[in-house]
Short mmCIF file of N, CA and C in Angstrom, two decimals:
data_model
loop_
_atom_site.label_atom_id
_atom_site.label_comp_id
_atom_site.label_asym_id
_atom_site.label_seq_id
_atom_site.Cartn_x
_atom_site.Cartn_y
_atom_site.Cartn_z
N UNK A 1 95.07 83.37 71.55
CA UNK A 1 94.65 85.53 71.25
C UNK A 1 96.05 85.23 72.41
N UNK A 2 97.29 87.02 71.63
CA UNK A 2 98.17 87.04 72.38
C UNK A 2 97.62 88.62 73.28
N UNK A 3 97.20 88.46 74.62
CA UNK A 3 97.38 89.28 75.79
C UNK A 3 98.15 90.26 76.23
N UNK A 4 98.62 91.57 76.28
CA UNK A 4 99.80 92.22 76.42
C UNK A 4 100.01 92.62 77.73
N UNK A 5 100.67 92.33 78.65
CA UNK A 5 100.45 91.74 79.83
C UNK A 5 100.52 93.32 80.30
N UNK A 6 100.38 94.32 79.88
CA UNK A 6 100.47 95.46 80.52
C UNK A 6 98.89 95.80 81.15
N UNK A 7 98.21 95.20 80.26
CA UNK A 7 96.61 95.43 80.01
C UNK A 7 95.94 93.55 80.54
N UNK A 8 97.10 92.18 81.28
CA UNK A 8 96.65 91.48 81.59
C UNK A 8 97.00 92.40 83.17
N UNK A 9 97.94 92.99 83.59
CA UNK A 9 98.25 93.18 85.30
C UNK A 9 97.20 94.26 85.51
N UNK A 10 96.46 95.24 84.89
CA UNK A 10 95.18 95.99 84.88
C UNK A 10 94.37 95.67 84.35
N UNK A 11 94.47 94.78 84.62
CA UNK A 11 92.68 93.61 84.39
C UNK A 11 92.80 93.05 85.92
N UNK A 12 94.15 92.85 86.20
CA UNK A 12 94.37 92.25 87.35
C UNK A 12 93.53 93.11 89.20
N UNK A 13 94.90 94.60 88.66
CA UNK A 13 94.87 95.59 89.77
C UNK A 13 94.06 95.37 89.48
N UNK A 14 93.02 96.36 88.71
CA UNK A 14 91.61 96.73 89.23
C UNK A 14 90.45 96.56 89.60
N UNK A 15 90.37 94.78 89.62
CA UNK A 15 89.78 93.86 89.79
C UNK A 15 89.52 94.50 91.31
N UNK A 16 91.29 94.15 91.08
CA UNK A 16 92.00 94.01 92.72
C UNK A 16 91.12 95.20 93.53
N UNK A 17 91.79 95.58 93.27
CA UNK A 17 91.11 97.23 94.14
C UNK A 17 90.01 97.12 94.70
N UNK A 18 89.14 96.70 93.57
CA UNK A 18 87.49 97.37 94.08
C UNK A 18 87.05 95.60 94.09
N UNK A 19 87.18 94.24 94.35
CA UNK A 19 86.33 93.83 95.40
C UNK A 19 87.20 93.61 96.62
N UNK A 20 88.70 94.12 96.58
CA UNK A 20 89.39 94.43 98.54
C UNK A 20 89.06 94.96 99.02
N UNK A 21 88.73 96.35 97.55
CA UNK A 21 90.06 97.93 98.15
C UNK A 21 90.14 97.61 99.72
N UNK A 22 91.61 98.34 99.15
CA UNK A 22 92.74 98.46 100.17
C UNK A 22 92.92 98.82 100.12
N UNK A 23 92.74 100.45 101.37
CA UNK A 23 93.82 101.39 101.53
C UNK A 23 94.71 101.44 100.48
N UNK A 24 94.39 102.45 99.86
CA UNK A 24 95.58 103.94 98.65
C UNK A 24 97.25 103.67 99.60
N UNK A 25 97.38 103.54 100.54
CA UNK A 25 98.52 104.92 100.16
C UNK A 25 98.93 103.28 100.69
N UNK A 26 98.06 101.53 101.23
CA UNK A 26 98.87 100.83 100.37
C UNK A 26 99.15 100.63 99.63
N UNK A 27 98.51 100.42 98.52
CA UNK A 27 99.00 100.23 97.24
C UNK A 27 100.09 100.94 96.13
N UNK A 28 99.91 102.32 96.75
CA UNK A 28 101.18 102.94 96.76
C UNK A 28 102.63 103.03 97.12
N UNK A 29 102.51 103.26 98.23
CA UNK A 29 104.23 102.13 98.95
C UNK A 29 104.10 100.72 98.24
N UNK A 30 103.43 99.66 97.62
CA UNK A 30 103.65 97.69 96.50
C UNK A 30 104.17 98.72 95.41
N UNK A 31 103.40 99.68 93.90
CA UNK A 31 103.86 100.50 93.28
C UNK A 31 105.22 100.71 93.19
N UNK A 32 105.19 101.83 94.70
CA UNK A 32 106.47 102.73 94.15
C UNK A 32 108.68 101.13 94.92
N UNK A 33 107.28 100.70 96.01
CA UNK A 33 108.50 99.40 96.61
C UNK A 33 108.84 98.96 95.28
N UNK A 34 107.36 98.41 94.48
CA UNK A 34 108.55 96.89 93.77
C UNK A 34 109.26 97.64 92.23
N UNK A 35 108.56 99.20 92.38
CA UNK A 35 109.86 100.73 91.08
C UNK A 35 110.85 100.11 91.81
N UNK A 36 111.09 100.78 92.47
CA UNK A 36 112.75 101.20 93.01
C UNK A 36 113.25 99.86 92.98
N UNK A 37 112.41 98.34 93.84
CA UNK A 37 113.06 97.40 94.21
C UNK A 37 114.27 96.16 92.55
N UNK A 38 113.57 96.98 92.01
CA UNK A 38 113.07 96.08 90.85
C UNK A 38 114.26 96.93 89.39
N UNK A 39 114.46 98.96 90.77
CA UNK A 39 115.80 99.38 89.81
C UNK A 39 117.68 99.17 90.43
N UNK A 40 117.20 98.34 91.42
CA UNK A 40 118.31 98.94 92.99
C UNK A 40 118.89 97.13 92.60
N UNK A 41 119.71 97.61 93.65
CA UNK A 41 120.57 96.24 93.28
C UNK A 41 120.89 95.01 93.06
N UNK A 42 119.17 94.89 94.71
CA UNK A 42 119.25 93.94 94.75
C UNK A 42 117.57 92.82 93.56
N UNK A 43 117.31 93.45 92.16
CA UNK A 43 117.41 92.67 91.21
C UNK A 43 117.41 91.64 90.56
N UNK A 44 118.78 91.29 90.36
CA UNK A 44 119.34 89.90 89.98
C UNK A 44 119.39 89.02 91.75
N UNK A 45 119.02 89.03 92.82
CA UNK A 45 118.59 88.12 93.14
C UNK A 45 117.52 87.98 93.86
N UNK A 46 116.41 89.15 93.21
CA UNK A 46 115.19 89.15 93.39
C UNK A 46 114.71 87.15 92.71
N UNK A 47 115.09 88.08 91.25
CA UNK A 47 115.00 87.11 89.74
C UNK A 47 115.55 85.98 90.10
N UNK A 48 116.78 85.57 91.07
CA UNK A 48 117.09 84.14 91.06
C UNK A 48 116.77 83.78 91.56
N UNK A 49 115.78 83.83 92.81
CA UNK A 49 114.79 83.25 94.16
C UNK A 49 113.76 83.40 93.12
N UNK A 50 112.85 83.83 92.68
CA UNK A 50 111.07 83.88 92.31
C UNK A 50 112.15 82.64 90.84
N UNK A 51 113.37 82.37 89.80
CA UNK A 51 112.55 81.26 89.23
C UNK A 51 113.31 79.79 90.31
#
């Protein structure tokens, strides 16, 4: 059974918000920061560090 990545991330995100209850500003900062870093010049550096 193949589950799409977006569906798995959505399920983990919803469960994390319901169980941990972080503030909404923290969720917004993490999502916006991740989006901006993934679209920046740092993306290849982070990619090489993660692998």
